[in-house]
PDB file of C-alpha atoms in Angstrom:
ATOM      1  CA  UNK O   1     127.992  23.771 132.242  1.00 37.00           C
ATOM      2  CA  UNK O   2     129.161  23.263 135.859  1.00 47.00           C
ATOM      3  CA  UNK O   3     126.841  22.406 138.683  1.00 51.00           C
ATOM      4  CA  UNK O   4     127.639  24.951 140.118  1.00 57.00           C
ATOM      5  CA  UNK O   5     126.248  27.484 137.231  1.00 53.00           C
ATOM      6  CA  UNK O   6     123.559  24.946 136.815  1.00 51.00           C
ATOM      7  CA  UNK O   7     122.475  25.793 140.476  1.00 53.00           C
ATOM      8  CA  UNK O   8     122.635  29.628 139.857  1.00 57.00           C
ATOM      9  CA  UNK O   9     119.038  29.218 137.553  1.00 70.00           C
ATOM     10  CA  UNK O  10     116.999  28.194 139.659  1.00 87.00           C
ATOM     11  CA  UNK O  11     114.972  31.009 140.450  1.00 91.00           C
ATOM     12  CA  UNK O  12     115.730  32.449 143.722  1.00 94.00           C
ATOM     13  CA  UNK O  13     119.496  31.761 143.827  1.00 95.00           C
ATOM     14  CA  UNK O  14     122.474  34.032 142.894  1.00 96.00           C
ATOM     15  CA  UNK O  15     122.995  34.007 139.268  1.00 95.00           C
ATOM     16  CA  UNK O  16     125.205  37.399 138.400  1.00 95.00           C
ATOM     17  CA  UNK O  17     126.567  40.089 139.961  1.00 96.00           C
ATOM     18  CA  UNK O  18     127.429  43.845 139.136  1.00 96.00           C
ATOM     19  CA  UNK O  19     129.663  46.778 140.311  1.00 96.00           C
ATOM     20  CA  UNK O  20     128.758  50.457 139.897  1.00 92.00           C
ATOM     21  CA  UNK O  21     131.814  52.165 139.874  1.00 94.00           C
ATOM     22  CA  UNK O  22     133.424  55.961 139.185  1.00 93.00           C
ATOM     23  CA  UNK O  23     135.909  54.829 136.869  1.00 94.00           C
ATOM     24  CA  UNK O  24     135.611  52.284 134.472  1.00 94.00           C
ATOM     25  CA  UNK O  25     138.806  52.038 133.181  1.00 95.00           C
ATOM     26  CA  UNK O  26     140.546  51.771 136.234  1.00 96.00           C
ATOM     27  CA  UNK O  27     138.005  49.373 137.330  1.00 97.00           C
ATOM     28  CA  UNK O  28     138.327  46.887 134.220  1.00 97.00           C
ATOM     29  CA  UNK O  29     142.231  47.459 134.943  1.00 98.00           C
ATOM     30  CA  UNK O  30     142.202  46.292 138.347  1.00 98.00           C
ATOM     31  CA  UNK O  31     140.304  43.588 138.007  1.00 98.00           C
ATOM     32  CA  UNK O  32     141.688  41.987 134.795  1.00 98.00           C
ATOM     33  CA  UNK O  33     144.805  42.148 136.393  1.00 98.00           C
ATOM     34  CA  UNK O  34     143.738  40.605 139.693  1.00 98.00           C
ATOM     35  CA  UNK O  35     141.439  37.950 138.049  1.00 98.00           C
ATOM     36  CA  UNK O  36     142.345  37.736 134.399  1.00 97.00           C
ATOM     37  CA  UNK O  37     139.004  38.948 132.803  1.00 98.00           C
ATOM     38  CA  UNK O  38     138.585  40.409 129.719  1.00 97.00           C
ATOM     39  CA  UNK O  39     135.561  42.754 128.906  1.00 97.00           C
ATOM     40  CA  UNK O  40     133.257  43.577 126.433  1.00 93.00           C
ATOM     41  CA  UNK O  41     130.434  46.289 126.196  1.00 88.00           C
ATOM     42  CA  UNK O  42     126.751  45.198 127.728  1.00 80.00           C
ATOM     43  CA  UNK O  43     123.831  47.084 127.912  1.00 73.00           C
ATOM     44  CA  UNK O  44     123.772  50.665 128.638  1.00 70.00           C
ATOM     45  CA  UNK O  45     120.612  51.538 129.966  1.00 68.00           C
ATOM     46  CA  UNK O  46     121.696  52.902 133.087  1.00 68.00           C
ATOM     47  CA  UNK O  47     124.919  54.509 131.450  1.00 78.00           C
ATOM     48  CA  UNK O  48     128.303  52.886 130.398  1.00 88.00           C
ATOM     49  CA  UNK O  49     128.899  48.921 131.177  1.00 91.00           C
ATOM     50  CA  UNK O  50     130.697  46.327 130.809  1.00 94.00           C
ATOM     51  CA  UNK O  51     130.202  42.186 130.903  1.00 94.00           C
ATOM     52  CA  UNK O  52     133.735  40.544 132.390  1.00 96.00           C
ATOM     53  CA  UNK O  53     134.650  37.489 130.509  1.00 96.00           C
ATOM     54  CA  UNK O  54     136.880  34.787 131.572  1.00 96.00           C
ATOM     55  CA  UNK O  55     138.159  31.864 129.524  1.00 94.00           C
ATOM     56  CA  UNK O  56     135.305  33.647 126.813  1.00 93.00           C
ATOM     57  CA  UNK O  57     132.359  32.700 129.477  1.00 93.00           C
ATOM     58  CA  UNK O  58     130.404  35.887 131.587  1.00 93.00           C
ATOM     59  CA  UNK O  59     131.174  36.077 134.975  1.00 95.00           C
ATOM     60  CA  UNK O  60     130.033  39.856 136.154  1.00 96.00           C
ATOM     61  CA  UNK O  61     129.192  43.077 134.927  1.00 95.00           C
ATOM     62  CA  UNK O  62     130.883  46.504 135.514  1.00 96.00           C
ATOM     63  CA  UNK O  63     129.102  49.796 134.943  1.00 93.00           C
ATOM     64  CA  UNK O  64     130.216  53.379 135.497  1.00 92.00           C
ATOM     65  CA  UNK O  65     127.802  55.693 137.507  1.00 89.00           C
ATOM     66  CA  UNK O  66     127.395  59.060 136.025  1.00 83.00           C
ATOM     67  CA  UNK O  67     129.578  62.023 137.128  1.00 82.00           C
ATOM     68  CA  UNK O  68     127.244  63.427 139.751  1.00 77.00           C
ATOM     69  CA  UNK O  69     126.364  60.503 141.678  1.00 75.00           C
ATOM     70  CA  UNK O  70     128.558  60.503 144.606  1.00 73.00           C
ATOM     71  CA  UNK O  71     127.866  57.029 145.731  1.00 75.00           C
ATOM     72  CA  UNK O  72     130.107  54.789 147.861  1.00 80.00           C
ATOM     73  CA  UNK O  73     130.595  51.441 145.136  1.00 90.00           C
ATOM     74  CA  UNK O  74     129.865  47.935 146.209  1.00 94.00           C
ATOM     75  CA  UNK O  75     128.986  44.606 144.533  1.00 97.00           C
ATOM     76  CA  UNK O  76     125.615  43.899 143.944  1.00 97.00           C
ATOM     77  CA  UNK O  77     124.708  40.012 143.855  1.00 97.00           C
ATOM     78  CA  UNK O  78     121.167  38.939 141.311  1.00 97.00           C
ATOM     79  CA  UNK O  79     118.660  36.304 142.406  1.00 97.00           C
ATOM     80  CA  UNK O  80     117.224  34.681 139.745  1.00 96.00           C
ATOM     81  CA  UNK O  81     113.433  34.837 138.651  1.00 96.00           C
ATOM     82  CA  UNK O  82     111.149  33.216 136.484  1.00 95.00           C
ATOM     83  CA  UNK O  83     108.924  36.563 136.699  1.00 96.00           C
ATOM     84  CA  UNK O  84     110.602  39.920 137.406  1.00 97.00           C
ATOM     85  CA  UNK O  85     107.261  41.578 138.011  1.00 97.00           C
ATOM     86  CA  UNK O  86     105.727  39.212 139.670  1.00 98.00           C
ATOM     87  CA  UNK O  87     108.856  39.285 142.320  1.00 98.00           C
ATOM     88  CA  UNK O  88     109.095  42.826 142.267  1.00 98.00           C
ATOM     89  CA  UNK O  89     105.379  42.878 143.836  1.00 98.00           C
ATOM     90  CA  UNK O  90     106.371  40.350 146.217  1.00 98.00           C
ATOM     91  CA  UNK O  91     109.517  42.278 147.760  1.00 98.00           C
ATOM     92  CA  UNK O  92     107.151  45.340 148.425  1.00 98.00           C
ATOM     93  CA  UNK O  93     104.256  43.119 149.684  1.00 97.00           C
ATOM     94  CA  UNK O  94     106.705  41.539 152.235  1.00 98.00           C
ATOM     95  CA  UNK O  95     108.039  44.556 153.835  1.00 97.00           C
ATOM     96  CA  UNK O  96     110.841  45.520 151.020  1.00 98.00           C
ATOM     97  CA  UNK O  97     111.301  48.283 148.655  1.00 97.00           C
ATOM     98  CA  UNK O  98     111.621  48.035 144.369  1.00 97.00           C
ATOM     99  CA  UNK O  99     114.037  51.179 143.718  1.00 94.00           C
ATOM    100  CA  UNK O 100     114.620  50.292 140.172  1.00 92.00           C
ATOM    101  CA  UNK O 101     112.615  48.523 137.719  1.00 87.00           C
ATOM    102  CA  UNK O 102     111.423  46.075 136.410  1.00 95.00           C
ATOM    103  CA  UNK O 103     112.698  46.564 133.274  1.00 92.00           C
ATOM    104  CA  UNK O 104     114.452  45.094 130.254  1.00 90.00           C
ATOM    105  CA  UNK O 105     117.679  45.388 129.653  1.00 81.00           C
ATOM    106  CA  UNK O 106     118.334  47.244 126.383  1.00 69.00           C
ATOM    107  CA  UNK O 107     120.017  43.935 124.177  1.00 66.00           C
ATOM    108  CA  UNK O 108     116.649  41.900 125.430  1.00 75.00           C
ATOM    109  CA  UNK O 109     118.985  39.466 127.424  1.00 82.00           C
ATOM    110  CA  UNK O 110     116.443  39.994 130.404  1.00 88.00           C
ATOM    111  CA  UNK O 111     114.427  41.439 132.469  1.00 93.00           C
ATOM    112  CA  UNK O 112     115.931  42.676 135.485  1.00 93.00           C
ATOM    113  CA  UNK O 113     115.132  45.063 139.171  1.00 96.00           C
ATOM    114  CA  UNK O 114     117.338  46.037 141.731  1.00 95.00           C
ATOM    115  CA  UNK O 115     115.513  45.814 145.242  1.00 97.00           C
ATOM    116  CA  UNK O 116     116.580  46.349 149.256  1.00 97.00           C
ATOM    117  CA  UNK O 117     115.031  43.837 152.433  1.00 98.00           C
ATOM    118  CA  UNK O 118     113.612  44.885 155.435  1.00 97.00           C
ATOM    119  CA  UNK O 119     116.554  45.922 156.856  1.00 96.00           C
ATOM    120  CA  UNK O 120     118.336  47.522 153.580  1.00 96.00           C
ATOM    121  CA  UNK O 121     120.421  45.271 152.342  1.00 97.00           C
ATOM    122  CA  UNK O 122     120.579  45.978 148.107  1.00 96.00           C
ATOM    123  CA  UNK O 123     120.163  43.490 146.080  1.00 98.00           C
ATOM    124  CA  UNK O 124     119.244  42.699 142.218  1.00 97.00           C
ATOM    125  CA  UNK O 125     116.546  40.038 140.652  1.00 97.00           C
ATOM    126  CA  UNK O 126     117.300  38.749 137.110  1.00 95.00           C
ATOM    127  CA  UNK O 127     114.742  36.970 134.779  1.00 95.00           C
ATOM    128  CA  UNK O 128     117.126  35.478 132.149  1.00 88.00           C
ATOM    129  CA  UNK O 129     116.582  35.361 128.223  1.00 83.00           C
ATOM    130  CA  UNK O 130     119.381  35.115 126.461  1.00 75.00           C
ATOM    131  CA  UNK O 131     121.856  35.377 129.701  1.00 76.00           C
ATOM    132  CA  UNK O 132     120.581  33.122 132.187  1.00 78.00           C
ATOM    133  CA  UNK O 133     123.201  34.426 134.810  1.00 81.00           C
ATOM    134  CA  UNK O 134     127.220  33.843 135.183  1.00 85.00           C
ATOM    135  CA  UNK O 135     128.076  31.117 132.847  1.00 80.00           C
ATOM    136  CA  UNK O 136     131.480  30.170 134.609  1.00 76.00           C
ATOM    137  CA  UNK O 137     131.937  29.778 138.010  1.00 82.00           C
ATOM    138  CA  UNK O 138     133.683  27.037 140.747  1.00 86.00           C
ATOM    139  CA  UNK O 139     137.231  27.977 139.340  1.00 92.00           C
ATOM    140  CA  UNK O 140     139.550  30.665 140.153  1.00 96.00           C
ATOM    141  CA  UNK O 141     138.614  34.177 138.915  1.00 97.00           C
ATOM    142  CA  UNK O 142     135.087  33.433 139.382  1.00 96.00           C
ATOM    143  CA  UNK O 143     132.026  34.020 141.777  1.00 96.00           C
ATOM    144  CA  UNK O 144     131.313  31.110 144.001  1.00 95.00           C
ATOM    145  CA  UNK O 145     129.292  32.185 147.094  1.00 96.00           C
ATOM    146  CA  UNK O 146     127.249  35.117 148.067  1.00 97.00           C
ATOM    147  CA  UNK O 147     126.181  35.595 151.607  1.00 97.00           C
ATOM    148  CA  UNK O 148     123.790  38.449 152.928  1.00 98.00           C
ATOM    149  CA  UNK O 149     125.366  40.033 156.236  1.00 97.00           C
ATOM    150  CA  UNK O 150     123.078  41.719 158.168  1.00 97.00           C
ATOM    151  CA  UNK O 151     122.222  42.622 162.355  1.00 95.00           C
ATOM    152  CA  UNK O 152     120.041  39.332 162.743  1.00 95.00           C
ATOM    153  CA  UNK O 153     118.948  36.663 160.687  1.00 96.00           C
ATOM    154  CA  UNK O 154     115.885  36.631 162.643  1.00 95.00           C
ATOM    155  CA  UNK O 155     114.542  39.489 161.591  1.00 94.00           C
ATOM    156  CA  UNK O 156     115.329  39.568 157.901  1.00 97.00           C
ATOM    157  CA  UNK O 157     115.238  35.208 156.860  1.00 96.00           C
ATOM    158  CA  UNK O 158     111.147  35.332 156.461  1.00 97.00           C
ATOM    159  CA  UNK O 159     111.232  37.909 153.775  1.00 98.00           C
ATOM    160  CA  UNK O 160     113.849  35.457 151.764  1.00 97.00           C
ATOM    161  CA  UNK O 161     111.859  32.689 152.584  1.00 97.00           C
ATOM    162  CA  UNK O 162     108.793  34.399 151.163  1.00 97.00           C
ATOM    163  CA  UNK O 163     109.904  35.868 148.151  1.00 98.00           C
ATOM    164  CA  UNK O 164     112.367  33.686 147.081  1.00 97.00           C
ATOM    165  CA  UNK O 165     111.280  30.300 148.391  1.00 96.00           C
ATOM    166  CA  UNK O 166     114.475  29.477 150.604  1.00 96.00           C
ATOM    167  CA  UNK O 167     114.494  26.673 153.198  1.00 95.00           C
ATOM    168  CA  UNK O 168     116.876  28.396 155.580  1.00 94.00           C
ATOM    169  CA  UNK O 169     119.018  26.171 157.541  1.00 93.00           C
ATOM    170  CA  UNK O 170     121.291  26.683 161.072  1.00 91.00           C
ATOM    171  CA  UNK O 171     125.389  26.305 160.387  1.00 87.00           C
ATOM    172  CA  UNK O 172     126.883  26.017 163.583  1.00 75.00           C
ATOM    173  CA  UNK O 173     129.910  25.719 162.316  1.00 74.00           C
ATOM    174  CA  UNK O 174     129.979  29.312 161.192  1.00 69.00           C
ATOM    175  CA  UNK O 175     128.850  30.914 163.830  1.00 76.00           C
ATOM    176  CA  UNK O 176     126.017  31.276 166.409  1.00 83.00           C
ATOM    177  CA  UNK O 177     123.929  33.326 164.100  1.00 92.00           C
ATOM    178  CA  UNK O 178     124.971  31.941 160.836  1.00 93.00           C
ATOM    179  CA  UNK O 179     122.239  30.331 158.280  1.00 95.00           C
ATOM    180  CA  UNK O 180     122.261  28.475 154.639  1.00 95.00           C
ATOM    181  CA  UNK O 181     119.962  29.196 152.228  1.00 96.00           C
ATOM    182  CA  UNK O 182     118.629  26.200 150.429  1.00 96.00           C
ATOM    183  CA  UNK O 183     116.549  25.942 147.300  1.00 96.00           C
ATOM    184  CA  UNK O 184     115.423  21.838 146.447  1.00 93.00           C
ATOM    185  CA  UNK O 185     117.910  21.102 149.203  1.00 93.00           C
ATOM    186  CA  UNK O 186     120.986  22.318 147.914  1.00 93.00           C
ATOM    187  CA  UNK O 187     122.825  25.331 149.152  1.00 94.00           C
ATOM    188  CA  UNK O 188     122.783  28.662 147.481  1.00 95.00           C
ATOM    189  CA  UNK O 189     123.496  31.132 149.769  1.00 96.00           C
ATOM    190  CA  UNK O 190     124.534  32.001 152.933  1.00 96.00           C
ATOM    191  CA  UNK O 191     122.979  34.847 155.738  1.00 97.00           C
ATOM    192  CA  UNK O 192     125.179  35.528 158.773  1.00 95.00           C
ATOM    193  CA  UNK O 193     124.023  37.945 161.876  1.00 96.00           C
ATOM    194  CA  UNK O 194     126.940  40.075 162.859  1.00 94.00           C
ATOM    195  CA  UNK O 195     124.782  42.254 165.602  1.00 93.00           C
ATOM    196  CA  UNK O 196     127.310  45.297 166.627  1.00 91.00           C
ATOM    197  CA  UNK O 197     129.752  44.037 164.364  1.00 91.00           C
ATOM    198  CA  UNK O 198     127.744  45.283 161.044  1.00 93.00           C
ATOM    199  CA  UNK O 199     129.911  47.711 159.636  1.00 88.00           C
ATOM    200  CA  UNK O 200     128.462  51.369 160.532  1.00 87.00           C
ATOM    201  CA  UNK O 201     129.022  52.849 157.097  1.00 85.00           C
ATOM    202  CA  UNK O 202     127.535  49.874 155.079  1.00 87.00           C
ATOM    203  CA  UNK O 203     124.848  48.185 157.092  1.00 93.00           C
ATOM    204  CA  UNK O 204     123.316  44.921 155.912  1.00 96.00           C
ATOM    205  CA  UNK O 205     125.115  44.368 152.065  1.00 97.00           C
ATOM    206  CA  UNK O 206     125.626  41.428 150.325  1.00 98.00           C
ATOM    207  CA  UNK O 207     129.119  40.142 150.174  1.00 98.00           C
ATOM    208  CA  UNK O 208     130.568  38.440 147.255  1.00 98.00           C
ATOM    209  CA  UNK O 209     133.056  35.893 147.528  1.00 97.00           C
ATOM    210  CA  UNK O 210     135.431  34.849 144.043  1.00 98.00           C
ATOM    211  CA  UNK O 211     137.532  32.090 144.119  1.00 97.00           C
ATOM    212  CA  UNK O 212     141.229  32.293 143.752  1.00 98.00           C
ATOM    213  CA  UNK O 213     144.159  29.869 143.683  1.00 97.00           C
ATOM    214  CA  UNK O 214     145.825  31.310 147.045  1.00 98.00           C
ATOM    215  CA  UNK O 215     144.114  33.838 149.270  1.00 98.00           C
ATOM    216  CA  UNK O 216     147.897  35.237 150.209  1.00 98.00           C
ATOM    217  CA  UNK O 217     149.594  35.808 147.273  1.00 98.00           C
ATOM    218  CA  UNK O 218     145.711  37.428 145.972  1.00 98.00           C
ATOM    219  CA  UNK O 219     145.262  39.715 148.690  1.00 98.00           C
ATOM    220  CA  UNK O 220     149.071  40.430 148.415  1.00 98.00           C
ATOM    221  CA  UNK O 221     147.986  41.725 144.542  1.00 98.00           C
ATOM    222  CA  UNK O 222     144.782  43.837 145.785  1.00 98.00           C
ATOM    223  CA  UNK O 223     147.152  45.771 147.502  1.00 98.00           C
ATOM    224  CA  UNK O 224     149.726  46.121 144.980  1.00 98.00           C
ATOM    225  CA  UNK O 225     146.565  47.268 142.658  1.00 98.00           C
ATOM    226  CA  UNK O 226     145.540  49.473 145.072  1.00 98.00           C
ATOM    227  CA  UNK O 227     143.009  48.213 147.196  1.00 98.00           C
ATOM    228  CA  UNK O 228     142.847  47.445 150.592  1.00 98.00           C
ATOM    229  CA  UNK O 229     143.193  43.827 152.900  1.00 98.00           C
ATOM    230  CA  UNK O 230     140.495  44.671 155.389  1.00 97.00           C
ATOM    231  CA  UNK O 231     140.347  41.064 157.216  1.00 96.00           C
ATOM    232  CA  UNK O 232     143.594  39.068 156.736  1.00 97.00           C
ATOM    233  CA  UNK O 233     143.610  35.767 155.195  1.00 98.00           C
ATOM    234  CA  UNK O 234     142.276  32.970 157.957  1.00 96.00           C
ATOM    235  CA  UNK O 235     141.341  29.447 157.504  1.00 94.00           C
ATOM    236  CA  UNK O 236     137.798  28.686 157.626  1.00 90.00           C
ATOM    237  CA  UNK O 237     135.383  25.602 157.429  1.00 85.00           C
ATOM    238  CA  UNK O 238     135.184  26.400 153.544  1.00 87.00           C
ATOM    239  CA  UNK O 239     138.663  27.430 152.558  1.00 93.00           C
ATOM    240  CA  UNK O 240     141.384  30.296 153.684  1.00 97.00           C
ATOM    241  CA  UNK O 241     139.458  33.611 152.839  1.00 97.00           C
ATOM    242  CA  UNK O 242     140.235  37.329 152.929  1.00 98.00           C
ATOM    243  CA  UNK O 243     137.737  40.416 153.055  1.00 97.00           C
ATOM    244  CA  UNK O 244     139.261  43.138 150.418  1.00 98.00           C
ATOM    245  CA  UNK O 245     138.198  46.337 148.602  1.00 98.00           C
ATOM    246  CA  UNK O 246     139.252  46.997 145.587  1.00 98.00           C
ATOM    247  CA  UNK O 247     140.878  50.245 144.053  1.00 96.00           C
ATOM    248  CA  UNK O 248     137.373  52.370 144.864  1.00 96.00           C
ATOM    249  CA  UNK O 249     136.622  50.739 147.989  1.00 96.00           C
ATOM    250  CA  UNK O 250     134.036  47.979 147.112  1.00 97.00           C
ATOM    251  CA  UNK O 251     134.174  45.183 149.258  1.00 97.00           C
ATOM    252  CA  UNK O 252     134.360  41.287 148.305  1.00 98.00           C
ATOM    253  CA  UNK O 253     136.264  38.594 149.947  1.00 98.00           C
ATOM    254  CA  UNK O 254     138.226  36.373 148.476  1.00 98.00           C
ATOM    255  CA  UNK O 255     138.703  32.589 148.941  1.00 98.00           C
ATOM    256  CA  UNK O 256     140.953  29.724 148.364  1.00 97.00           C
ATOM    257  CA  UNK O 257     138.426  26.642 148.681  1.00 87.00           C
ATOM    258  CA  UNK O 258     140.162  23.256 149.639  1.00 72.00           C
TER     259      UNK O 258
END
């Protein structure tokens, strides 16, 4: 196991993510031929899904919403938790909402809820069993970061703290509202205020960020696949990144680390 996926149990950090999406066949095609992952059937308790594979190790699920939901797609990023109920009361008592859940997921792999902060941004909580989270991550094709954009950190970085136990910490290097989330003093996460920036149509939303072995020629391959480059690739502090949507429109950015 990597340190990295060692990290992603401890409970509070990111240790899986998920799409919703209207097709997903053309979902599974796009990204197995932008990442390389392979896919076999999951759970299906809230309709048809998928666990992505790569190298024979889970690294996301993809589900299909049913016909009549008419709901714009995005990644949703997990935070591990030794207790999903026991979280789940926590998020309301600190000002959130529990929209789903708890409840166990149908092949008793875990227990899981999906949940929104203060200021709405979705997110899931995962007690493990027999999947603990993403088992391979830190190399191309795989989730390495997730990062909670929202208006102000101010305003949303006590109900983390709370419910999750992070020791948020400035970055000035990423901007003038830009934290890290910590858990036993290494870095899990990330939570950036964008103020007017925050995009209109999505409002505070988790952002995903998989690893790839060159931002240009990858975002050069979400178009051909038919997705979109919505920030071009730029150097950063981290590595050269790019914000994309895939074929349906849900956002993730992409990033070459150094």
């Amino acid at each position: 196991m990597t340190t990295e996926a060692a990290t992603r149990r401890m409970s509070g950090a990111p240790c899986w993510v998920s799409l919703l999406a209207h097709s997903m066949s053309a979902t599974q095609e796009f990204y197995g031929a932008l990442f390389g992952w392979e896919f076999r059937p999951g759970p299906q308790h809230f309709g048809p899904y998928a666990r992505a594979f790569l190298d024979g190790r889970e690294v996301a699920g993809v589900g299909e919403l049913a016909p009549d939901r008419h709901l714009p797609v995005s990644w949703t990023t997990y935070l591990a938790s030794d207790d999903a109920d026991v979280t789940a009361e926590q998020i309301r008592c600190c000002g959130g909402t529990v929209g789903v859940g708890p409840l166990d997921a149908d092949d008793d792999t875990g227990r899981m809820a999906i949940g929104s902060d203060p200021q709405g941004a979705i997110f899931g909580v995962w007690q493990g069993k027999s999947l603990m989270g993403t088992a391979h991550t830190g190399e191309p094709g795989t989730p390495v970061w997730n990062e909670l954009v929202t208006r102000d950190t101010s305003s949303v970085s006590p109900f983390y703290e709370h419910v999750f136990g992070f020791a948020a910490e400035p970055v000035a290097s990423a901007g003038p509202d830009a934290l890290t989330l910590q858990l036993k003093g290494q870095p899990v996460a990330g939570m950036r205020g964008v103020g007017a920036a925050l995009p209109r149509d999505r409002g505070s939303h988790w952002m995903t960020y998989f690893a790839v072995p060159h931002t240009d020629a990858a975002a050069r391959r979400v178009t051909e696949l038919g997705g979109q480059v919505l920030h071009a690739p730029q150097d950063s502090v981290h590595g050269r990144l790019a914000a994309v949507s895939d074929s349906e429109g849900a956002v993730f950015t992409i990033i070459q680390r150094g």
